[in-house]
Every structure is written in structure tokens, then in C-alpha cells.
XYZ file of C-alpha atoms in Angstrom:
602
model
C 0.254 -0.376 -0.309
C 1.054 3.382 -1.113
C 0.997 5.382 2.078
C 1.374 8.450 1.050
C -2.573 8.203 -1.511
C -4.572 8.193 2.190
C -2.493 10.374 4.160
C -3.641 13.956 4.568
C -1.197 16.317 2.293
C -0.629 18.482 5.926
C 0.137 15.476 8.021
C 3.135 14.752 4.413
C 4.365 18.304 4.656
C 7.156 18.128 7.915
C 7.011 16.191 11.428
C 6.248 20.490 12.823
C 2.885 19.902 10.324
C 1.665 17.004 13.110
C 2.179 19.235 15.823
C -0.087 22.479 14.373
C -2.053 23.564 16.586
C -6.018 23.250 16.174
C -7.385 26.719 14.765
C -9.633 26.933 17.135
C -7.406 27.083 19.770
C -5.175 30.018 17.877
C -7.979 31.595 17.507
C -9.247 31.847 20.525
C -5.546 32.881 21.993
C -5.193 35.586 19.563
C -8.877 36.469 21.296
C -7.285 36.989 24.621
C -4.532 39.037 23.561
C -6.949 41.165 22.461
C -9.535 41.306 25.203
C -6.833 41.585 28.147
C -5.564 44.973 26.036
C -8.972 46.760 26.236
C -9.609 45.428 29.756
C -6.687 47.137 30.642
C -7.192 50.396 28.124
C -10.563 49.736 30.794
C -8.365 50.161 34.158
C -6.125 52.202 33.341
C -8.429 55.208 32.806
C -10.796 54.122 35.035
C -7.390 54.886 37.378
C -6.828 58.327 35.861
C -10.179 58.938 36.535
C -11.105 57.784 40.096
C -8.885 58.926 42.825
C -9.755 55.758 45.576
C -8.509 53.656 42.292
C -5.611 55.510 40.833
C -4.426 55.410 44.433
C -4.825 51.590 44.617
C -3.121 50.857 41.658
C -0.693 53.271 42.632
C 0.379 51.360 45.767
C 0.647 48.541 43.908
C 3.437 49.903 41.091
C 6.646 51.292 42.869
C 8.389 49.916 45.867
C 7.856 46.489 46.393
C 5.160 45.811 44.098
C 4.488 45.969 40.017
C 1.215 45.077 38.066
C 0.538 43.288 34.959
C 1.882 44.423 31.617
C 0.525 47.937 30.446
C -1.808 48.498 34.055
C -0.166 51.486 34.348
C -2.586 53.823 35.832
C -1.615 56.169 33.082
C -3.381 57.654 29.894
C -0.328 56.732 27.380
C -0.642 53.181 28.628
C -4.609 53.231 28.024
C -3.659 54.879 25.345
C -1.296 52.272 23.885
C -3.224 49.215 25.065
C -6.969 51.117 23.274
C -4.618 51.059 19.774
C -2.381 47.847 20.329
C -6.363 45.708 21.071
C -7.262 47.526 17.509
C -4.361 46.500 15.497
C -4.529 43.153 17.536
C -7.680 42.220 16.049
C -6.879 43.469 12.804
C -4.090 40.936 13.003
C -1.536 42.692 12.106
C 1.804 41.387 12.532
C 4.166 43.825 13.794
C 1.589 44.730 16.534
C 2.087 40.681 17.915
C 5.543 41.485 17.292
C 5.318 44.496 19.721
C 3.386 43.066 21.955
C 5.920 40.154 22.192
C 9.100 42.161 22.697
C 8.013 44.332 25.324
C 5.724 41.912 27.090
C 7.776 39.060 27.050
C 10.638 41.505 28.443
C 9.108 42.111 31.065
C 7.906 38.812 31.605
C 11.183 38.637 32.204
C 12.254 41.313 34.309
C 8.932 40.286 36.422
C 10.458 36.076 37.032
C 13.589 37.527 37.475
C 12.703 39.852 40.496
C 10.080 36.691 41.676
C 13.477 34.914 43.088
C 14.218 37.866 45.541
C 12.369 37.453 49.004
C 11.437 41.085 48.502
C 9.027 40.553 45.874
C 7.621 36.940 45.866
C 6.286 37.357 49.419
C 3.248 39.773 47.996
C 0.768 38.137 45.841
C -0.159 40.430 44.106
C 2.743 39.747 42.620
C 2.315 36.362 42.002
C -0.902 37.265 40.857
C 0.644 40.113 38.192
C 3.753 37.211 37.019
C 0.634 34.472 36.001
C -1.369 37.105 33.968
C 1.609 38.824 31.824
C 2.648 35.168 31.236
C -0.731 33.856 30.444
C -0.670 37.212 28.147
C 2.741 35.816 26.124
C 1.891 32.225 26.570
C -1.361 33.260 23.951
C 0.714 35.414 22.135
C 2.782 32.248 21.256
C -0.466 30.547 21.231
C -1.717 33.080 18.416
C 0.953 33.434 17.004
C -0.667 32.051 13.190
C -2.984 34.187 13.459
C -1.088 37.659 13.010
C 0.092 37.746 9.574
C -1.220 40.873 8.427
C 1.960 43.158 6.687
C 2.434 46.574 7.091
C 3.643 49.841 5.086
C 7.421 49.598 4.339
C 7.905 53.160 4.778
C 6.139 52.418 8.606
C 9.327 52.877 10.205
C 11.186 55.609 9.113
C 7.255 57.246 9.237
C 7.093 56.237 12.604
C 10.589 57.002 13.494
C 9.715 60.641 12.600
C 6.236 60.909 13.990
C 7.597 60.419 17.495
C 10.664 62.907 16.782
C 8.600 65.569 15.953
C 5.860 64.771 18.542
C 8.494 64.487 21.419
C 9.894 67.049 20.842
C 6.418 69.277 20.864
C 4.625 67.707 23.975
C 7.998 67.636 25.944
C 8.194 71.551 25.379
C 4.718 71.988 25.736
C 4.816 69.588 29.048
C 7.675 71.429 30.435
C 6.471 75.408 29.967
C 3.472 74.012 31.646
C 5.506 72.543 34.648
C 7.361 75.676 34.611
C 4.400 78.161 34.688
C 2.759 76.507 37.990
C 5.319 74.984 39.649
C 4.583 75.640 42.878
C 8.462 74.698 44.148
C 10.655 77.025 44.164
C 14.463 76.190 43.157
C 13.742 74.224 40.277
C 16.394 73.811 37.268
C 15.238 73.472 33.706
C 16.432 69.801 33.584
C 14.301 68.862 36.600
C 11.621 70.329 34.565
C 11.716 69.294 31.524
C 12.340 65.886 33.357
C 9.251 65.841 35.539
C 7.034 66.602 31.972
C 8.606 63.033 30.930
C 7.928 61.147 33.439
C 4.733 62.576 33.936
C 4.058 61.675 30.407
C 4.188 57.886 31.038
C 2.842 57.573 34.214
C 0.354 60.099 36.703
C 1.581 58.361 39.000
C 4.319 58.181 41.668
C 6.817 58.133 38.939
C 7.166 61.751 38.935
C 6.964 62.347 42.536
C 11.153 61.653 42.759
C 11.491 65.220 41.204
C 12.363 66.689 44.301
C 11.994 70.292 43.250
C 9.118 70.212 40.950
C 5.072 69.298 42.070
C 2.373 70.517 39.837
C -1.591 70.856 39.593
C -2.665 67.661 39.157
C -4.881 68.962 35.934
C -1.095 69.292 34.530
C -0.162 65.901 35.147
C -3.713 64.596 33.115
C -3.001 67.532 30.469
C 0.764 66.229 29.970
C 0.083 62.440 30.036
C -2.362 62.906 27.631
C -0.294 64.901 24.511
C 2.327 61.909 25.825
C -0.606 59.392 24.376
C -1.562 61.215 21.815
C 1.879 61.315 20.736
C 1.854 57.282 21.176
C -0.875 56.749 18.934
C 0.576 58.567 16.249
C 3.371 56.941 16.557
C 1.603 53.870 16.558
C -0.788 54.882 13.708
C 2.640 55.020 11.523
C 3.931 51.490 12.818
C 1.186 50.069 11.924
C -0.907 51.808 9.334
C -1.911 49.837 6.260
C 0.271 49.571 2.616
C -1.590 52.605 1.098
C -1.872 50.699 -2.425
C 0.552 52.386 -4.462
C 1.037 49.659 -6.741
C -1.682 50.395 -9.034
C -2.709 49.248 -12.872
C -0.056 48.414 -15.158
C 0.373 48.460 -18.727
C 0.287 44.763 -18.373
C -2.520 44.736 -16.083
C -4.662 46.558 -18.524
C -4.127 45.372 -21.608
C -5.386 42.021 -19.494
C -8.260 43.464 -18.760
C -8.886 44.324 -22.608
C -8.676 41.030 -23.109
C -11.150 39.694 -20.325
C -13.988 42.707 -21.654
C -12.920 42.210 -25.285
C -14.612 38.579 -24.476
C -17.147 38.957 -21.549
C -17.911 42.783 -21.371
C -21.334 43.087 -22.322
C -22.207 41.322 -18.868
C -21.403 44.716 -16.941
C -22.394 47.990 -17.812
C -20.080 49.000 -15.672
C -16.646 46.728 -16.828
C -15.296 49.393 -18.655
C -14.944 51.234 -15.488
C -12.253 48.409 -14.707
C -9.422 50.461 -16.306
C -9.142 53.528 -14.241
C -5.414 53.652 -13.693
C -5.274 54.296 -10.030
C -6.505 51.060 -9.381
C -5.456 47.759 -8.391
C -5.515 44.357 -10.377
C -5.714 40.829 -8.900
C -6.899 37.517 -11.319
C -7.381 34.961 -10.200
C -5.178 31.762 -10.667
C -6.250 30.643 -14.100
C -5.976 34.408 -15.509
C -9.856 34.497 -17.028
C -11.262 36.559 -14.300
C -9.617 39.504 -12.363
C -11.093 42.039 -9.658
C -9.355 46.009 -9.547
C -9.907 48.020 -6.335
C -7.947 50.578 -4.157
C -7.140 50.718 -1.330
C -8.420 53.896 0.386
C -8.006 54.092 4.527
C -7.431 50.855 5.483
C -10.250 49.597 2.984
C -9.862 47.691 0.378
C -12.204 48.840 -2.553
C -13.721 46.781 -5.401
C -16.079 47.783 -7.493
C -18.635 46.815 -10.318
C -18.997 43.121 -10.827
C -15.792 40.864 -11.265
C -14.682 41.180 -14.780
C -13.851 37.688 -17.032
C -15.540 34.109 -17.114
C -17.980 34.268 -14.556
C -16.880 30.598 -14.068
C -13.455 32.176 -12.749
C -15.088 35.113 -10.712
C -14.841 32.399 -6.987
C -10.871 32.648 -8.036
C -10.315 36.131 -8.693
C -12.872 36.792 -5.248
C -10.653 34.096 -3.246
C -6.962 36.241 -4.294
C -9.080 39.417 -3.742
C -9.815 38.841 0.206
C -6.704 36.781 0.574
C -4.595 39.862 -0.205
C -6.897 42.085 2.400
C -6.726 40.200 5.271
C -2.588 39.552 4.292
C -3.204 43.986 4.983
C -5.438 43.910 7.501
C -7.466 45.106 4.924
C -11.604 46.311 4.903
C -12.842 44.478 2.260
C -16.241 46.148 0.475
C -17.850 46.630 -3.035
C -18.902 49.651 -4.866
C -22.258 48.881 -7.078
C -22.310 45.094 -7.428
C -24.779 43.781 -9.907
C -27.672 40.792 -8.258
C -25.277 38.355 -9.852
C -22.163 38.932 -8.588
C -23.329 39.271 -5.471
C -24.844 35.967 -4.648
C -21.072 35.020 -5.644
C -20.155 37.489 -2.731
C -21.914 36.206 -0.185
C -21.034 32.946 -0.773
C -17.371 34.408 0.138
C -19.056 35.278 3.477
C -20.092 38.929 2.230
C -22.861 40.624 3.189
C -25.195 42.835 0.006
C -27.379 46.230 1.333
C -29.028 47.841 -1.878
C -27.081 51.119 -2.806
C -29.766 52.252 -5.602
C -30.305 51.395 -9.050
C -29.272 51.591 -12.573
C -31.602 52.968 -14.941
C -31.004 51.248 -18.686
C -32.612 52.219 -21.357
C -33.441 49.249 -24.320
C -33.263 50.847 -27.899
C -35.976 48.658 -29.332
C -38.113 49.999 -26.462
C -37.916 53.604 -26.386
C -40.346 55.841 -28.250
C -41.255 59.370 -27.360
C -44.983 58.740 -28.331
C -47.423 59.174 -25.789
C -48.625 60.728 -22.824
C -45.623 59.837 -20.273
C -43.084 61.283 -22.443
C -44.799 64.413 -23.096
C -42.069 66.400 -21.287
C -39.236 64.807 -22.321
C -40.554 65.561 -26.070
C -41.358 68.980 -25.389
C -38.365 69.933 -23.754
C -36.486 67.930 -27.551
C -38.691 69.999 -29.285
C -37.923 73.531 -27.587
C -34.227 72.528 -27.595
C -34.094 71.742 -31.435
C -35.643 74.512 -32.467
C -33.590 77.543 -30.796
C -31.317 75.658 -32.943
C -29.302 73.844 -31.010
C -27.375 69.899 -32.864
C -26.341 67.314 -31.296
C -22.809 65.882 -32.823
C -21.901 61.928 -32.007
C -19.025 60.505 -32.458
C -16.720 58.025 -31.253
C -13.637 59.314 -29.355
C -11.474 58.073 -32.537
C -13.256 60.079 -34.611
C -12.548 63.297 -33.261
C -9.366 65.192 -34.255
C -7.211 66.877 -31.855
C -7.757 69.807 -31.804
C -11.205 69.060 -31.415
C -11.007 67.442 -28.429
C -8.618 69.376 -26.943
C -11.208 72.164 -26.828
C -13.982 69.615 -25.583
C -11.823 68.766 -22.490
C -10.880 72.150 -21.827
C -15.044 72.813 -21.382
C -15.318 69.851 -19.529
C -12.719 71.444 -17.347
C -14.555 74.673 -17.247
C -18.208 72.655 -17.017
C -17.035 71.092 -13.843
C -19.601 71.661 -10.358
C -16.420 72.435 -8.031
C -12.380 71.870 -7.780
C -13.114 68.405 -6.992
C -12.924 65.672 -9.581
C -15.299 63.212 -8.706
C -15.468 59.561 -9.495
C -14.553 55.858 -8.981
C -17.165 53.399 -9.549
C -19.162 54.737 -12.255
C -16.075 57.044 -13.643
C -13.347 56.115 -15.831
C -10.981 58.635 -15.011
C -9.845 60.246 -17.602
C -11.554 62.287 -21.565
C -9.725 62.040 -24.586
C -7.020 59.025 -24.085
C -5.964 56.622 -26.896
C -6.970 53.765 -25.850
C -10.771 54.581 -25.180
C -10.822 55.060 -29.068
C -14.142 53.198 -29.116
C -16.050 55.458 -26.654
C -18.439 57.783 -27.832
C -18.644 61.495 -27.330
C -21.709 64.188 -27.950
C -21.279 67.173 -27.987
C -24.000 69.371 -28.049
C -23.366 73.142 -29.871
C -26.139 76.673 -29.706
C -26.388 77.863 -32.810
C -23.999 79.334 -33.747
C -21.869 76.532 -33.355
C -20.404 76.873 -29.764
C -19.952 73.972 -27.789
C -22.610 74.159 -24.813
C -22.865 71.162 -23.407
C -21.260 66.990 -23.788
C -22.076 63.449 -22.930
C -19.091 61.248 -22.600
C -20.090 57.697 -22.782
C -17.791 54.303 -22.146
C -18.329 50.461 -23.929
C -20.827 48.114 -22.962
C -19.836 45.042 -24.688
C -19.993 45.482 -27.982
C -23.231 46.833 -28.338
C -23.505 48.657 -25.472
C -22.903 52.118 -23.900
C -21.968 53.447 -20.262
C -22.843 56.689 -19.549
C -19.514 58.491 -18.358
C -19.216 62.095 -18.309
C -22.464 64.690 -18.019
C -21.226 68.172 -18.471
C -22.729 71.139 -19.801
C -22.793 75.227 -19.620
C -25.036 77.253 -16.362
C -26.100 79.577 -18.160
C -27.516 77.658 -21.319
C -31.569 76.228 -21.955
C -33.446 74.146 -19.724
C -33.837 70.566 -20.853
C -30.421 70.211 -22.613
C -29.331 67.079 -21.235
C -32.605 65.769 -22.475
C -32.337 66.890 -26.055
C -28.655 64.869 -25.713
C -30.056 61.860 -24.620
C -32.766 61.877 -26.236
C -30.915 62.269 -29.645
C -28.547 59.658 -28.703
C -30.874 57.303 -28.131
C -33.139 58.282 -31.598
C -30.126 57.742 -33.824
C -27.893 54.712 -31.529
C -28.615 52.245 -33.874
C -25.917 54.879 -36.242
C -23.533 53.229 -33.441
C -24.677 50.223 -33.138
C -25.793 50.063 -30.205
C -29.043 48.421 -28.543
C -29.001 49.350 -24.888
C -27.293 52.398 -22.829
C -26.531 52.843 -19.161
C -28.166 56.543 -18.048
C -28.136 57.301 -14.610
C -27.443 55.648 -11.461
C -30.459 56.565 -8.745
C -29.137 56.323 -5.389
C -31.965 54.995 -3.094
C -34.682 54.688 -5.699
C -36.876 51.945 -4.376
C -37.604 54.292 -1.061
C -38.191 57.197 -3.702
C -40.698 54.782 -5.560
C -42.460 52.973 -2.424
C -42.530 55.785 -0.331
C -44.276 58.108 -2.126
C -47.351 54.680 -2.841
C -50.780 54.953 -1.219
C -49.873 53.135 1.964
C -46.712 53.880 2.978
C -45.304 53.148 5.904
C -44.580 55.694 8.407
C -41.212 54.604 8.521
C -40.525 54.077 4.535
C -41.975 58.134 4.510
C -40.069 58.795 7.051
C -36.866 57.790 5.293
C -38.027 59.870 2.227
C -38.867 62.496 3.852
C -34.740 62.675 5.054
C -33.759 61.488 1.703
C -35.729 64.507 0.351
C -34.753 66.993 2.662
C -30.424 66.158 1.975
C -31.629 66.652 -1.687
C -31.439 70.474 -1.165
C -27.333 69.405 -1.430
C -26.876 65.943 -3.412
C -28.096 65.117 -5.932
C -30.429 61.846 -4.548
C -33.885 62.506 -5.536
C -33.176 64.315 -8.903
C -31.556 62.432 -10.926
C -34.063 59.321 -9.806
C -36.416 61.814 -11.424
C -34.457 62.366 -14.429
C -33.667 59.082 -15.168
C -37.224 57.855 -14.964
C -38.589 60.066 -17.783
C -36.886 58.123 -19.916
C -39.084 54.525 -18.904
C -35.889 53.052 -18.023
C -35.336 49.684 -16.670
C -33.838 49.100 -12.756
C -31.133 47.081 -12.271
C -30.046 47.287 -8.097
C -26.683 47.783 -7.591
C -24.822 46.459 -4.147
C -22.977 47.119 -1.342
C -20.953 44.457 -0.921
C -19.058 43.849 3.364
C -17.835 41.324 5.544
C -19.354 42.529 8.837
C -21.925 45.582 9.562
C -19.495 47.216 12.434
C -17.349 48.272 9.410
C -19.691 49.705 7.054
C -19.160 53.326 8.026
C -15.718 53.028 7.699
C -16.381 51.837 4.388
C -18.428 54.755 3.734
C -15.619 56.950 4.169
C -13.075 55.097 2.489
C -16.398 55.265 -0.574
C -16.852 59.461 0.034
C -12.651 59.580 -0.061
C -12.670 56.986 -3.206
C -15.579 59.098 -4.957
C -13.790 62.448 -4.864
C -16.926 63.773 -2.074
C -14.040 63.936 1.033
C -11.335 65.382 -0.052
C -8.370 64.960 3.630
C -5.893 67.986 3.154
C -2.251 67.660 2.572
C 0.849 69.787 1.635
C 0.648 71.137 -1.888
C 3.801 68.394 -3.031
C 1.736 65.656 -2.353
C -1.708 66.954 -3.737
C 1.161 67.641 -6.750
C 2.212 64.516 -6.676
C -0.853 62.905 -6.542
C -2.241 64.787 -9.801
C 1.078 63.187 -11.771
C 0.768 59.559 -10.373
C -2.942 59.231 -11.192
C -5.402 60.252 -14.207
C -8.025 62.935 -13.947
C -10.678 61.714 -12.247
C -14.567 63.438 -13.947
C -17.783 63.759 -12.387
C -19.467 59.809 -11.798
C -22.695 60.041 -13.461
C -24.677 62.554 -13.178
C -22.914 64.959 -11.448
C -21.630 68.467 -13.111
C -26.017 68.796 -13.817
């Protein structure tokens, strides 16, 4: 008998493989380290705000006593424990190493101290030794769970932040101590030493500086400043990789090959070619997911590209990449078909809204329901406006440059927007099959433009919508009707228009018999529509009697939704974090400009 044929693969790897701990035990040990750090953070905060509890901790933190790992009754320790709990929960490898070195060193120091009679006669010291030892043991048992890597630039950034933060907080603390010291004869060295020691703990550690006595509020404020510095240093140490590996030429070529075969499946598929995204392919190479890492979130958009049978392989690779970097996985704008496959991989779904799709064969201007659109179209045509529809490859360079300049002038606000439903560039030679619809007035001057990306061989998906603010009302209706009426000239059978967020709420909330919760939700969305185009986009799309296709937000845990919302707002351009001009210029040169998403700039 061939024993190898009947032996599980994990038993054949090596003798060490037989001694591997059960996954459930590893996960439990890793979770125990997180809960220990959380408990210590709470105890430290309680010791800071509660004088009796603080005094109790203080008594067991000096002289012949020592407390468990990180239990020092100070804000710095509280902040450190809380932050370490957060990054340990995300299974950061660097956090595991940091805890092992610090806790392991303290445990050995405690064990050495317990060989002395002055220490081992106290029961509380034995308790501290046991708790610290259990924490170290849990770290060792759960070692295999901490696999998430950090950014390579983190050590340098942490050193810079630590040096600058210590200088600033130390200087402020020293000034406060000098201004509030009630004892005479203190030197500058005494004041600096007191400030630094108070930064470590509000306990008796700084009381050894005999020439300084500052009010308690100064002690706490200095502790807060040092704690904030510690948090910044820790963030710099453990921050997730920022996903700088953008779409390469080879990746773009492979994606275009997949789109050439399977591009008709998803109207958002062409937007995977944004060059500020990263592509990750299935093992077979027949499917891919494109994403961007924003604020610790791996944000994908649309459906996977390629053969649906290979989608699970691409999803597995993407989720593994997210786990490796401790990114939170999320998908913006997935279809129902893709959502079902993502659900098999542990993601949940939340409906975001609906995409308006017009089937050319079903579109008509006849009938009472189309009266408003028909009147707007006729009014603009009588005013002398004309629509020119061309593929990008048919537009001369000088005319394309003019249209790009006009699009920039007509942009609504200084910030370009778009990620999930915008291409991020205009006039690129690689996008020669895109369609441009430009509207000119009676004098031949451009007044508005629409740009569409290919949706397979016989479809178009709206990418860019811009117009001059001073032009007549109804201009967009005129342009859309012209495109739909002349779509046969381009061989187009379906067109994807704007995305209507929370469309079902507006539709069902206005019906007879709608419940109070639904009516309240609709009222809130209507209120916020004064600043964001929520209801107006729905009504602008509904004019063309489209087919509504739902789109979903996919996520792993409900608690991640606020973080995902912030990341998507940043990716789409609705939230722009402040940065230095040099950094902004560097980002602009590294990525192409991102036009407004579907419907923006109207």
C-alpha cells in the first residue's frame, strides 16, 4: 500500500506539521490577547479618573510591588493598550511582534524579580506575573493568526513622528510645569524630567523630582499630550499599506482582453480600466477584480471582470490580499448576480440604489408619459441646438482638446469626482471606442457634452455629463433623446444612464399605503437632496422609462459600514483630506484626472 496516497496533505508537509495547534485554539488565543488589552485600557482609564482606584494602583506600582503588563494607571498606557487592541484585532504582524517583545521582556524581568524575597512574598506580584505570563503564552499560541503586513515606509515615518511629537509635547509640558510649579529652586533639567515622567504615568513616578510640584490638571494634560504622540507613532508603525501598485500596462492589456470577450455582462466593466486601481487576477487568469486601498479599506467596484466561472478564484485572491494587509474588503455597485457569488465568500449585501438602463428597441417619444421629454427636446431643437455623435477615434486632436478644456470649465466645484462609475480620463488614445455626444448652439459653440464608455459590443454606459450653467433648461434631455434616437447608427442596443441612489425609497415611499418608517426615510432623503443630487437623479432618469437594475454595497461585517462609507466618499471625491501642495501635485501626476461620476456636474 502506498501510504502517501491515504495520508492527508497537511500531515505530509513536515514533522512540525503534525504538531500544529488546532485553528480554534489559535483563534481563541489571539482573541484573548485582544480582550486583555481592552480590559487593561479600561482599567487604566478608570485609574486616571477615579482617585481611590488610582491610589490603589499607585500603591501596587512602586517599591516592592509591580502590576501586570501595561497596567500603570496612566493615559499613555490606556492609549497604548487601546490602540494595540485595535491593531491586534486586525491581526497585524507588527503589533504581535511589538507586544511579544515588550510583554516578553517585562515577563522575564518580573520572573527575575520574583527570585528576590522582597518581591515574592507579595501575592499581588504573583498575580501580576501569572497574568503577564498568560498574555505572553496567548501571543505564542496565537502566532499563526497574525499575518497582516504593514507598509514598508512605516518605520521611517514612525521615527519622524515620534521625534517631532516628543519634541512638541515635551516642550509644551515643560512650559506648563515651569508656569505652575509651586516649589522653588527647580532647574530646567528638573522641569524636563518631570514633564517626561508625567507623560509616562500620572502615578508616583514623577514624584521623585523633589524640586517640582505641579497641579494635577497639568499632570493629566501632559499625560494626554504624550498619549496622543504615542497614538500617532503607533498609527505610523501599524498603518496598512496604501496600495501604491496601480494598474500596469500589462494589467490593462489583460483586462482589455477579458472585456473584449465578457464586457457585455456588466455596464460598469469598462471602469475597471481606471489607472488608479489595482488588478488582481484569478489563478486561471480568466477573471479579475480591480480595487483601490483607501483608508484601510480594499474598495472594489462593479462585478469581477471575465468568465463568471472564474469569479470565485478572483474573489478568493482579492480577499486573501485584503487579509494579508489587514484591509477591510468592500465592493461598491455590484450587481445581484455578483452579489450572490460574493455572499458565498462571506460578504453581506446592502442595496445602494438602481441603475437606469434604456433598451433602444423599447424607447419611444410617443405617449403621454413622454410628453415632458418630448416638449423639452422640441424646444431645444427649435432654438437651433444640434447634437454631434462620434467615436473618440473620429474626433480630431484639436477638437478633443477643446472639449477637454470645456469639461474642466463646466465641472461643478474644484474637485474631480468618480471611482466606481467614472473612467477617470477623457481623450486617452486607449479609449478610442468611447462615444462623445457634444451639443452646440445656433452659433456653433459647444454648450454641453456627454461621454459614454463601451458596454460590450452593443452597449454604452454613461461616463461624463457636463454642461454650461447658463444654457437653456432641457438641454440634457435633448442630448439623451438624440443619442437614443440615433443609437442604431452606432450599432447600440442598450444604454446605461445615471445611477439613482435609494431609488426604491422614493418610488415606494410615494405610494398609497406606505408605512411611517418608509415615509420618514423618504422625507430624510428629500431633505438631503437639497445638497446632494439624490431625488433629482432618480426623477431625471425616470423620464426615459428605463429598466431599473439594482446595485449593492458588499461588506464583511456591519460594523465596517461607517468605515467603508468614509472610504467610498474619499474614493469618489466627496471627501478630500487636507494635504500639502507638494503631495497633491505628486498624486495628480501619478494618476489621471477623474471626471465626475454619472450625473455629476448637471
